[in-house]
C-alpha positions as CSV (number, residue, x, y, z in Angstrom):
1,M,134.5,109.4,102.9
2,T,134.6,111.2,99.6
3,Q,134.2,115.0,99.8
4,I,132.9,117.2,97.1
5,S,133.2,121.0,96.9
6,T,130.0,122.7,95.9
7,E,128.7,126.2,95.9
8,W,127.2,125.3,99.3
9,G,130.6,124.2,100.7
10,T,132.2,120.8,101.0
11,L,129.7,118.0,101.1
12,S,130.3,114.3,101.9
13,V,129.0,111.8,99.4
14,F,126.4,110.7,102.0
15,Y,125.1,114.3,102.3
16,L,125.3,114.7,98.5
17,C,123.2,111.5,98.0
18,N,120.6,112.6,100.6
19,L,120.4,116.0,98.9
20,W,120.0,114.3,95.5
21,Q,117.3,111.9,96.9
22,K,115.3,114.8,98.3
23,S,115.4,116.6,95.0
24,Q,113.9,113.5,93.5
25,E,110.9,113.4,95.9
26,N,109.0,116.0,93.8
27,R,109.4,114.3,90.4
28,M,106.4,113.5,88.4
29,D,105.2,109.9,88.3
30,S,105.0,109.7,84.5
31,H,108.0,108.0,83.1
32,R,108.1,109.5,79.6
33,G,108.0,113.2,79.1
34,A,108.2,114.0,82.8
35,R,110.4,116.9,84.0
36,R,113.0,115.4,86.3
37,N,115.1,117.0,89.0
38,V,118.6,116.0,88.1
39,L,121.7,116.3,90.3
40,I,124.8,117.0,88.2
41,L,128.3,116.4,89.6
42,T,130.4,118.3,87.1
43,M,133.9,117.3,86.0
44,D,135.4,120.1,88.3
45,N,133.5,118.5,91.3
46,T,130.9,121.2,91.5
47,L,127.3,120.3,92.1
48,Q,124.4,121.7,90.1
49,S,120.7,120.8,90.5
50,D,118.2,121.6,87.8
51,A,115.0,120.4,86.3
52,F,115.1,120.0,82.5
53,E,113.8,117.7,79.8
54,D,116.7,117.4,77.4
55,F,119.6,115.7,79.0
56,L,122.6,113.6,78.0
57,F,121.7,110.3,76.3
58,K,118.0,110.7,77.0
59,E,116.7,108.1,74.6
60,E,119.4,105.5,75.6
61,T,118.6,105.9,79.3
62,Y,114.9,105.7,78.7
63,E,115.4,102.5,76.7
64,T,117.6,101.0,79.3
65,I,115.2,101.9,82.2
66,G,112.4,100.4,80.1
67,I,114.3,97.1,79.8
68,C,114.7,97.1,83.6
69,M,111.0,97.8,84.0
70,T,110.1,94.8,81.7
71,V,112.4,92.5,83.7
72,H,110.9,93.7,87.0
73,K,107.4,93.3,85.7
74,T,108.1,89.8,84.6
75,L,110.2,88.5,87.5
76,G,108.9,90.7,90.4
77,H,111.2,91.1,93.4
78,G,112.9,88.6,95.6
79,F,115.5,87.0,93.3
80,L,119.2,87.3,93.7
81,E,121.0,90.1,91.8
82,I,122.6,87.7,89.3
83,V,119.1,86.6,88.1
84,Y,118.2,90.2,87.3
85,K,121.5,90.7,85.5
86,D,120.9,87.6,83.4
87,A,117.4,88.8,82.4
88,V,118.6,92.3,81.6
89,E,121.4,90.8,79.5
90,L,118.9,88.7,77.6
91,E,116.7,91.8,76.9
92,L,119.6,93.9,75.8
93,A,120.7,91.2,73.4
94,R,117.1,90.7,72.1
95,K,116.9,94.5,71.3
96,E,120.3,94.4,69.7
97,I,121.6,97.1,72.0
98,K,125.4,97.2,72.3
99,Y,126.5,96.3,75.8
100,E,129.4,94.8,77.8
101,R,128.8,92.8,81.0
102,E,131.2,92.9,83.9
103,K,133.5,95.3,82.0
104,G,136.7,95.8,84.0
105,Y,138.2,99.2,84.7
106,K,141.7,99.8,86.1
107,I,141.9,102.0,89.1
108,E,144.8,104.5,89.3
109,Y,146.1,105.7,92.7
110,K,148.8,108.3,92.8
111,G,150.1,107.3,89.4
112,V,150.1,103.6,90.2
113,I,147.6,101.1,88.7
114,L,146.1,99.1,91.6
115,P,146.1,95.3,91.3
116,H,142.3,95.1,91.6
117,Q,139.8,96.4,89.1
118,Y,136.3,97.7,89.2
119,F,133.8,95.6,87.2
120,A,130.7,97.5,85.9
121,D,127.6,95.3,85.9
122,F,126.9,96.6,82.4
123,V,128.2,99.3,80.1
124,V,125.4,100.2,77.6
125,N,126.3,101.8,74.2
126,D,129.9,102.5,75.5
127,K,128.5,105.4,77.5
128,I,126.1,104.4,80.3
129,I,127.1,102.5,83.4
130,L,124.2,100.3,84.6
131,E,124.4,99.1,88.2
132,I,121.9,96.5,89.3
133,K,121.0,95.8,92.9
134,A,118.5,93.4,94.5
135,A,118.6,95.0,97.9
136,E,115.2,94.8,99.6
137,G,115.8,98.0,101.6
138,G,115.7,100.2,98.5
139,L,118.2,102.9,97.5
140,A,121.0,103.6,100.0
141,S,123.6,106.4,100.0
142,G,126.5,103.9,99.7
143,Q,125.0,102.7,96.4
144,F,125.0,106.3,95.1
145,A,128.6,106.8,96.2
146,Q,129.6,103.5,94.6
147,T,128.0,104.4,91.3
148,L,129.7,107.9,91.3
149,N,133.1,106.2,91.9
150,Y,132.4,103.8,89.0
151,L,131.6,106.8,86.7
152,S,134.8,108.4,87.7
153,A,136.8,105.3,87.0
154,S,135.1,104.5,83.7
155,G,135.1,108.0,82.2
156,C,131.4,107.5,81.4
157,R,129.0,110.4,82.1
158,I,125.8,108.6,82.9
159,G,125.1,106.0,85.5
160,L,121.8,104.2,86.1
161,L,121.4,102.7,89.6
162,V,118.5,100.2,89.5
163,I,117.0,98.4,92.5
164,F,114.9,95.3,91.8
165,G,114.4,94.4,95.5
166,R,111.0,96.1,96.1
167,D,107.5,95.8,94.9
168,K,108.1,98.7,92.5
169,L,111.3,99.1,90.5
170,E,113.5,101.9,91.8
171,Y,116.0,103.7,89.7
172,R,118.1,106.8,89.7
173,R,120.0,108.5,86.8
174,L,123.4,110.0,87.8
175,I,125.3,112.4,85.7
176,Y,129.0,112.8,86.2
């Protein structure tokens, strides 16, 4: 399990994700203009939690989340993940937003490039990793850990984890 050093000591990614999820419980329901609690994993692996309105790539993340909301509103829940990815890709193309689907990233381990790659569901505007899930159980700590690892491998700073498998779209913005 990945360990992260914080001002509160060394935390496992599972604990980190639970801490982050709890910080989100008090967020406002309004999508636009709401103050959000954001968990920031900095480049030196320290953890910061703060509530603020101006954050990295704010408009791009709102637009991407809005696309996912449109797809969920139209399709509902219950489809396979690939269906939601196809619909999101169609919406990105219609809005002429730059994206790459299934972009591959090489993984380096102790100076050696491993034979298998990580493939991001989408990379939006060359700076946002968009991970789409259709899990009916909602957000899980393993999905947070996976997205954090993807951010590390890609060099991107923002990750959006979007879950289409419930009555209401669930999403989390991760900053690396």
